[in-house]
């Protein structure tokens, strides 16, 4: 994963496969012949898994493998393409996309682990499945921002003082 050219090729391939997966998953619930579509989605997940293996990205590899297993179960008729399964697979595509090297704000590995657990639960027959959500950062209100107190002034330095000079004004006596 240190070779920039190899990383660029990997990113391009995986991003194409993930875009294809997303588009196909969005069509899946209303597709007239979902077996063909699911077979294509399965191949996309398989390609992502193989690419992750070549790059040594274990978290992406495990997540893509679990997604591939669920797509295989749908393809083989063990499950219908239900909305909760599609939502889980879409969340998985997003998780993988945000885990490949070079993204601005990578997700924590715990999120991929939660996705894998949910995918395995779906394969085991969880109905409905719970879709792990990535915690959104909570914006901090301006009033909640704490600024550090300024350091205390050193007493060893003389402090300037303000002096008030009072001058009496006398008027000369009148002649």
Coordinates of C-alpha atoms in Angstrom, one line a residue, residues 5 8 31 46 57 106 115 138 157-158 167:
X5 CA 0.6 4.2 -8.4
X8 CA -4.3 4.9 -7.2
X31 CA -35.9 -5.2 -10.1
X46 CA -15.9 -10.4 -4.9
X57 CA -6.4 -4.3 4.0
X106 CA -11.6 7.5 7.8
X115 CA -21.0 -4.1 10.0
X138 CA -21.8 16.6 17.6
X157 CA 8.2 43.1 37.1
X158 CA 7.3 46.6 38.3
X167 CA -2.2 71.6 40.9

